[in-house]
């Protein structure tokens, strides 16, 4: 509408200005030509009967006769009189005096020009437009050729000014009407072109936000209608495709959850048998003992993998929940290290009295994965420091190993990612750091990985000091999902993670105890 208005305003103002100046020039030219022609004829006709040296009264009579005309102008005659003086005779001495005539006009009228081919008379008629007391006037003057008085005329142009003012007002009104018409035209254009485009943009925005049921109402058969049809078809195909992918993803999650749950029953029996075999390892045949030890370690690894898969499934299904408690962070870190017999390999720098409201089980999972990963793939000693920064809790785990290659850093938290493809059967499933990151996210925090300038890798855990608001938001979201969904796509079959009972280093409670593999 602004563009339409500016174009219409520019066009209307330009046309009005041109029309005004053309009419002004035509009106003034017509008026002055008629008055000057009348004055030239009257000057000759009314001054010819005068004697060469007329009296002042004769001049005034002649001026009066000249002023009695249809053009309604006043006359002033000047010439030498019988007493060798000068007598300015005016038809209206109160209105028109010699002082009203510009000096430049008087000099031009009195100037005698040489007669030649290009000039047939020594004196000519000159005119000028002036303003007296706010009123416009036309002033003309000429000297009678062949001897005679000098005459001046004064004609008011006030009538012409009023006519031109009326014309200006009319043109201004026409310009305003043109502007209003342009606004109405712009409104019509917006209704037929711009608003459908705006609705298309809004629909595309809603579609991008995930509202796949967004459709446009189609009317007409123009290009915009065809575009709306295309958008609706694309949205429909996208919705079907997303529904198919969602169904496949839900099926995959259910498969992983069902498989993990079904594996737990035989794993429980196998674990019990392996524990018995491990206790009797000293009395076994030396040829059988290595095989027994291999079975024990692989059984534990398989048990950890199943627990990790179930934990990942809970995160994917959105069923993982926080169980909050006030936690002394230093005590929690110490308990995590002590439970896994890492006291000799880990240096702890944590001030007492730092209390945060967190889920202690999930914090233990995060710490176990970060510290275990540093011990396994980094270099001793591993240093754990606990600090607060505003409303955030910062826990840094640093090792003294070779660090993490730059091409590996972006992927260390990816699921099943292992830095060395040549070791696919190395200890660890590649889920540990991923589970640690998910547990940080559920707290509203994050984990970052970097290389220390002094050498070694540094993992930084950031968590809010109080996650009560996050837990309440998750509970509200869960209630909303319960109202909207028909069923869960692979939820949790039973309570929290089972306790690992293995002996030695790396044994502890909770799920997600597998450490991420890296060089």
XYZ file of C-alpha atoms in Angstrom:
519
model
C 0.000 0.000 0.000
C 2.902 2.349 0.701
C 4.389 1.687 -2.737
C 1.044 2.194 -4.443
C 0.508 5.402 -2.465
C 3.954 6.797 -3.281
C 3.554 6.049 -6.980
C 0.095 7.604 -7.080
C 1.224 10.630 -5.071
C 4.237 11.218 -7.314
C 2.162 10.870 -10.471
C -0.676 13.058 -9.187
C 1.618 15.788 -7.868
C 3.617 15.819 -11.101
C 0.491 15.991 -13.252
C -1.059 18.659 -11.015
C 2.097 20.771 -11.031
C 2.380 20.584 -14.812
C -1.304 21.432 -15.239
C -1.046 24.326 -12.797
C 1.982 25.907 -14.458
C 0.539 25.495 -17.940
C -2.761 27.090 -16.880
C -0.967 29.833 -14.960
C 1.159 30.711 -17.953
C -1.866 30.662 -20.269
C -4.012 32.858 -17.984
C -1.307 35.450 -17.332
C -0.190 35.567 -20.952
C -3.754 36.033 -22.197
C -4.464 38.769 -19.632
C -1.262 40.718 -20.163
C -1.412 40.452 -23.956
C -4.974 41.811 -24.001
C -4.118 44.651 -21.619
C -0.892 45.636 -23.399
C -2.514 45.560 -26.839
C -5.315 47.770 -25.562
C -2.813 50.115 -23.922
C -0.666 50.394 -27.067
C -3.676 51.287 -29.234
C -5.139 53.664 -26.671
C -1.801 55.433 -26.137
C -1.567 56.258 -29.808
C -5.213 57.146 -30.332
C -5.626 59.363 -27.235
C -2.280 61.207 -27.387
C -2.201 62.039 -31.090
C -4.736 64.943 -30.725
C -2.609 66.533 -27.989
C -0.419 69.514 -28.850
C 3.341 69.132 -28.738
C 3.411 70.925 -25.394
C 0.152 70.110 -23.664
C -1.007 71.439 -20.345
C -1.365 69.268 -17.240
C -5.137 69.365 -17.505
C -4.983 68.128 -21.103
C -2.748 65.257 -20.013
C -5.093 64.301 -17.178
C -8.057 64.298 -19.564
C -6.146 62.067 -21.971
C -5.152 59.746 -19.097
C -8.782 59.566 -18.002
C -9.928 58.658 -21.523
C -7.270 55.935 -21.735
C -8.284 54.495 -18.323
C -11.903 54.242 -19.477
C -11.457 50.767 -21.049
C -12.604 47.179 -20.769
C -9.287 46.002 -19.308
C -9.712 48.153 -16.183
C -6.201 49.499 -15.861
C -4.966 52.878 -14.614
C -2.855 55.239 -16.772
C -0.026 57.641 -16.029
C 1.174 60.123 -18.729
C 4.389 62.137 -18.469
C 5.640 64.826 -20.888
C 7.002 68.359 -21.002
C 4.379 71.118 -20.553
C 4.112 74.713 -21.852
C 5.860 76.164 -18.794
C 8.921 73.955 -19.557
C 8.070 71.723 -16.614
C 7.102 68.073 -16.232
C 3.603 67.021 -15.371
C 2.849 63.402 -14.342
C -0.880 63.034 -15.058
C -2.543 59.899 -13.561
C -6.061 58.632 -13.990
C -6.003 57.790 -10.234
C -3.249 59.717 -8.498
C -3.883 57.985 -5.183
C -3.298 54.502 -6.669
C -0.844 55.011 -9.496
C 2.183 57.256 -9.179
C 5.557 57.258 -10.827
C 7.050 55.672 -7.688
C 5.062 52.487 -8.397
C 6.923 52.020 -11.696
C 10.162 50.062 -11.237
C 13.249 52.053 -12.151
C 14.474 49.277 -14.457
C 11.232 49.547 -16.464
C 11.536 53.334 -16.687
C 15.084 53.088 -17.980
C 14.023 50.564 -20.629
C 11.089 52.751 -21.747
C 13.235 55.916 -22.014
C 16.064 54.172 -23.870
C 16.225 55.171 -27.526
C 17.382 52.421 -29.880
C 18.958 52.976 -33.290
C 16.605 52.283 -36.168
C 17.765 49.627 -38.606
C 16.815 46.402 -40.349
C 16.115 44.621 -37.134
C 14.541 47.611 -35.380
C 11.887 49.760 -37.071
C 11.155 52.111 -34.160
C 13.367 53.923 -31.610
C 11.014 53.230 -28.656
C 9.265 50.027 -27.596
C 6.610 48.784 -25.192
C 7.918 47.025 -22.042
C 6.080 45.283 -19.181
C 6.765 43.774 -15.773
C 4.757 42.009 -13.059
C 5.077 43.489 -9.554
C 3.386 43.209 -6.152
C 2.042 46.259 -4.277
C 0.664 45.805 -0.759
C 0.234 42.069 -1.355
C -1.680 42.477 -4.626
C -0.146 41.414 -7.954
C -0.075 43.995 -10.771
C 0.998 44.223 -14.391
C 2.965 47.402 -15.208
C 3.602 48.409 -18.849
C 5.147 51.495 -20.379
C 6.001 53.030 -23.740
C 7.034 56.354 -25.305
C 5.103 57.581 -28.309
C 7.303 57.364 -31.398
C 7.612 60.562 -33.398
C 7.215 62.752 -30.338
C 4.652 62.602 -27.611
C 4.199 61.740 -23.954
C 5.465 58.667 -22.131
C 2.626 56.474 -20.900
C 2.460 53.827 -18.166
C -0.366 51.442 -17.306
C -1.107 49.537 -14.067
C -3.464 46.571 -14.169
C -4.475 44.470 -11.147
C -3.990 40.686 -11.475
C -5.937 39.860 -8.306
C -8.779 38.214 -10.248
C -6.308 35.962 -12.064
C -4.645 35.090 -8.759
C -7.985 34.023 -7.290
C -8.691 31.904 -10.334
C -5.287 30.247 -10.071
C -5.789 29.615 -6.333
C -9.102 27.921 -7.107
C -7.338 25.826 -9.719
C -4.635 24.871 -7.186
C -7.276 23.788 -4.680
C -9.014 21.730 -7.336
C -5.771 20.043 -8.308
C -4.985 19.373 -4.644
C -8.386 17.737 -4.157
C -7.805 15.672 -7.298
C -4.422 14.588 -5.919
C -6.041 13.519 -2.632
C -8.713 11.549 -4.484
C -5.992 9.882 -6.572
C -4.174 8.946 -3.359
C -7.354 7.463 -1.898
C -7.959 5.566 -5.127
C -4.406 4.214 -5.005
C -4.938 3.047 -1.420
C -8.138 1.249 -2.439
C -6.315 -0.303 -5.380
C -3.498 -1.402 -3.069
C -6.040 -2.892 -0.706
C -7.591 -4.816 -3.573
C -4.169 -6.016 -4.678
C -3.336 -7.099 -1.134
C -6.599 -8.998 -0.895
C -6.069 -10.827 -4.188
C -2.297 -11.295 -4.230
C -0.431 -10.354 -1.078
C -2.730 -11.910 1.515
C -2.715 -15.361 -0.124
C 1.074 -15.144 -0.239
C 1.088 -14.155 3.437
C -1.172 -17.102 4.300
C 1.163 -19.360 2.329
C 4.135 -18.066 4.318
C 2.315 -18.601 7.619
C 1.358 -22.119 6.570
C 4.965 -22.894 5.611
C 6.083 -21.558 9.015
C 3.578 -23.789 10.848
C 4.643 -26.741 8.732
C 8.279 -26.053 9.621
C 7.338 -26.048 13.319
C 5.995 -29.583 12.969
C 2.275 -28.989 12.388
C 2.088 -31.446 9.511
C -1.695 -31.219 9.258
C -1.440 -27.634 7.998
C -3.375 -27.096 4.759
C -4.334 -24.075 2.665
C -7.866 -23.269 1.583
C -7.816 -23.133 -2.226
C -10.145 -20.927 -4.264
C -9.935 -19.946 -7.907
C -7.745 -21.301 -10.663
C -4.943 -18.768 -10.986
C -1.221 -19.204 -10.300
C -1.681 -18.699 -6.546
C -4.347 -21.405 -6.479
C -1.981 -23.774 -8.290
C 0.730 -22.909 -5.772
C -1.658 -23.643 -2.899
C -2.548 -27.005 -4.457
C 1.158 -27.819 -4.763
C 1.754 -26.846 -1.133
C -1.117 -29.025 0.082
C 0.117 -32.013 -1.918
C 3.664 -31.553 -0.613
C 2.400 -31.233 2.980
C 0.270 -34.349 2.590
C 3.181 -36.382 1.227
C 5.441 -35.059 3.983
C 2.888 -35.998 6.636
C 2.592 -39.524 5.259
C 6.362 -39.893 5.054
C 6.881 -38.623 8.610
C 4.119 -40.929 9.847
C 5.854 -43.876 8.188
C 9.220 -42.933 9.658
C 7.674 -42.377 13.089
C 6.023 -45.779 12.909
C 9.325 -47.409 11.941
C 11.134 -45.570 14.723
C 8.483 -46.598 17.242
C 8.726 -50.169 16.003
C 12.506 -50.073 16.376
C 12.248 -48.712 19.895
C 9.730 -51.383 20.815
C 12.009 -54.026 19.342
C 15.025 -52.806 21.333
C 12.946 -52.527 24.496
C 11.378 -55.955 24.050
C 14.698 -57.536 23.144
C 16.439 -55.969 26.134
C 13.660 -57.033 28.471
C 13.586 -60.587 27.143
C 17.366 -60.853 27.450
C 17.309 -59.902 31.102
C 15.682 -63.194 32.186
C 18.291 -65.535 30.714
C 21.042 -63.068 31.617
C 19.991 -63.252 35.259
C 20.475 -67.029 35.225
C 23.736 -66.799 33.252
C 25.044 -64.134 35.648
C 24.304 -66.356 38.650
C 26.156 -69.268 37.014
C 29.152 -67.093 36.109
C 29.371 -65.791 39.681
C 29.503 -69.367 40.930
C 32.171 -70.226 38.332
C 34.176 -67.151 39.311
C 34.085 -68.122 42.981
C 35.356 -71.625 42.075
C 37.978 -70.332 39.621
C 40.903 -71.283 41.941
C 39.815 -74.926 42.041
C 39.240 -75.329 38.301
C 41.573 -77.018 35.877
C 44.216 -74.507 34.712
C 43.235 -75.295 31.131
C 39.600 -74.357 31.805
C 40.179 -71.287 34.014
C 40.911 -68.810 31.127
C 37.733 -69.855 29.335
C 35.726 -69.408 32.531
C 37.220 -65.948 33.077
C 36.342 -65.003 29.458
C 32.757 -66.154 29.958
C 32.496 -64.132 33.178
C 33.821 -60.906 31.599
C 31.707 -61.232 28.447
C 28.613 -61.970 30.519
C 29.172 -58.768 32.489
C 29.719 -56.859 29.256
C 26.495 -58.274 27.794
C 24.610 -57.390 30.980
C 25.927 -53.809 30.813
C 24.937 -53.569 27.157
C 21.374 -54.692 27.893
C 21.070 -52.206 30.746
C 22.398 -49.428 28.513
C 19.995 -50.320 25.723
C 17.081 -50.185 28.131
C 18.248 -46.815 29.423
C 18.553 -45.432 25.874
C 15.082 -46.756 25.122
C 13.684 -44.868 28.113
C 15.247 -41.634 26.860
C 13.918 -42.186 23.336
C 10.453 -42.968 24.607
C 10.459 -39.934 26.894
C 9.788 -42.023 29.980
C 13.012 -41.181 31.828
C 12.191 -39.126 34.932
C 14.142 -37.283 37.580
C 13.978 -38.377 41.222
C 15.331 -35.303 42.946
C 17.131 -35.052 46.250
C 19.492 -32.599 47.940
C 22.955 -33.901 47.097
C 26.313 -32.943 48.603
C 28.278 -33.029 45.384
C 31.653 -33.751 46.986
C 30.211 -36.737 48.876
C 28.500 -37.964 45.707
C 31.723 -37.839 43.676
C 33.650 -39.568 46.486
C 31.021 -42.306 46.733
C 31.129 -42.853 42.980
C 34.933 -43.188 42.981
C 34.995 -45.382 46.085
C 32.286 -47.756 44.820
C 34.384 -48.505 41.729
C 37.740 -48.734 43.571
C 39.198 -45.738 41.729
C 40.548 -43.905 44.805
C 44.179 -44.562 43.927
C 43.819 -43.361 40.325
C 41.652 -40.255 40.781
C 42.502 -36.883 42.355
C 39.489 -35.048 43.754
C 39.343 -31.266 44.131
C 35.907 -30.560 45.588
C 34.956 -28.216 48.401
C 32.590 -29.532 51.010
C 29.191 -27.959 51.418
C 28.238 -27.616 47.729
C 24.642 -28.870 47.810
C 22.591 -29.186 44.642
C 19.096 -30.513 44.064
C 19.665 -33.287 41.515
C 18.882 -36.896 40.755
C 21.722 -38.693 42.602
C 21.419 -41.938 40.592
C 21.712 -40.144 37.257
C 24.568 -37.956 38.537
C 26.362 -41.190 39.531
C 25.849 -42.544 35.999
C 27.332 -39.369 34.487
C 30.348 -39.386 36.802
C 30.962 -43.116 36.335
C 31.033 -42.766 32.560
C 33.199 -39.627 32.485
C 35.747 -40.857 35.051
C 35.774 -44.422 33.720
C 36.287 -43.125 30.182
C 39.221 -40.976 31.344
C 40.845 -43.903 33.182
C 40.397 -46.322 30.308
C 41.406 -44.148 27.346
C 43.304 -41.265 28.910
C 46.295 -41.180 31.169
C 46.666 -41.162 34.937
C 46.241 -39.302 37.091
C 42.639 -38.301 36.414
C 41.654 -35.091 38.159
C 38.033 -34.285 39.106
C 37.256 -30.718 40.173
C 33.928 -29.374 41.438
C 33.070 -25.656 41.298
C 30.032 -23.405 41.218
C 29.488 -20.640 38.694
C 26.449 -18.517 39.486
C 23.456 -20.856 39.500
C 25.376 -23.661 37.772
C 27.387 -26.588 39.007
C 30.625 -27.277 37.087
C 32.364 -30.643 37.275
C 35.519 -31.077 35.207
C 37.146 -34.460 34.537
C 40.666 -34.171 33.119
C 43.093 -36.916 32.182
C 46.762 -36.775 31.157
C 46.560 -38.870 28.027
C 47.193 -37.968 24.375
C 43.909 -36.085 24.053
C 41.120 -36.501 21.535
C 41.786 -36.066 17.793
C 40.078 -32.999 16.342
C 38.064 -35.081 13.877
C 36.743 -37.220 16.741
C 35.665 -34.363 19.080
C 32.329 -33.687 17.325
C 31.339 -37.377 17.606
C 32.410 -38.419 21.090
C 28.802 -38.254 22.351
C 27.301 -40.119 19.385
C 25.766 -43.513 20.042
C 27.888 -46.568 19.207
C 30.705 -44.304 18.029
C 34.215 -45.682 18.460
C 37.262 -43.731 17.438
C 39.098 -46.821 16.182
C 37.256 -48.856 13.560
C 39.888 -51.559 13.886
C 38.674 -52.377 17.398
C 34.960 -53.068 16.987
C 35.040 -55.717 19.682
C 36.925 -53.601 22.190
C 35.475 -53.318 25.688
C 32.586 -50.888 25.761
C 29.563 -50.509 23.507
C 29.959 -46.867 22.549
C 26.864 -45.870 24.566
C 28.432 -44.589 27.785
C 29.073 -40.947 26.874
C 25.785 -40.804 24.989
C 23.916 -41.916 28.108
C 25.889 -39.411 30.192
C 24.857 -36.616 27.811
C 21.182 -37.682 27.948
C 21.283 -37.657 31.739
C 22.812 -34.174 31.654
C 20.105 -32.979 29.258
C 17.303 -34.314 31.413
C 18.707 -32.140 34.213
C 18.731 -29.137 31.886
C 22.531 -29.260 31.626
C 25.187 -30.174 29.100
C 28.574 -31.853 28.691
C 31.396 -30.518 26.523
C 34.607 -32.208 25.458
C 37.892 -30.454 24.666
C 41.653 -30.876 24.784
C 43.599 -29.172 27.538
C 46.489 -26.890 26.468
C 48.665 -28.761 28.977
C 47.735 -32.091 27.393
C 44.964 -34.603 27.902
C 41.233 -34.414 27.435
C 38.827 -32.352 29.559
C 35.125 -33.143 29.930
C 33.069 -30.346 31.523
C 29.667 -31.114 33.046
C 27.313 -28.151 33.605
C 24.165 -28.677 35.643
C 21.737 -26.261 37.301
C 22.015 -26.131 41.070
C 18.253 -26.662 41.391
C 16.376 -28.740 38.792
C 12.976 -28.623 40.509
C 11.444 -26.411 37.807
C 12.719 -28.721 35.053
C 11.246 -31.741 36.791
C 7.859 -30.033 37.131
C 7.931 -29.034 33.432
C 8.678 -32.633 32.464
C 5.780 -33.850 34.571
C 3.448 -31.380 32.857
C 4.706 -32.448 29.418
C 4.124 -36.076 30.340
C 0.537 -35.333 31.329
C 0.025 -33.571 27.989
C 1.465 -36.537 26.100
C -0.728 -38.948 28.043
C -3.773 -37.015 26.914
C -2.663 -36.905 23.263
C -1.082 -40.267 22.521
C -2.849 -43.576 22.047
C -0.030 -45.643 23.493
C 3.615 -45.619 24.395
C 6.214 -46.537 21.739
C 8.483 -48.727 23.809
C 8.434 -47.678 27.431
C 10.085 -48.973 30.558
C 9.123 -52.556 31.449
C 10.235 -52.413 35.057
C 11.841 -50.076 37.563
C 15.249 -48.446 37.520
C 18.444 -50.154 36.544
C 19.526 -53.381 38.177
C 22.486 -53.469 40.447
C 25.653 -54.860 38.989
C 27.233 -57.435 41.270
C 30.529 -57.982 39.545
C 33.700 -57.840 41.515
C 36.674 -55.638 41.033
C 37.272 -52.433 39.183
C 34.331 -50.933 37.346
C 31.624 -52.503 39.522
C 28.902 -50.213 40.843
C 25.206 -49.510 40.963
C 22.993 -47.872 38.382
C 22.626 -48.116 34.633
C 24.787 -46.812 31.867
C 28.112 -47.997 33.301
C 29.686 -48.562 29.888
C 32.429 -46.108 29.007
C 32.777 -44.531 25.572
C 35.740 -45.816 23.542
C 38.322 -43.353 22.222
C 42.125 -43.514 21.602
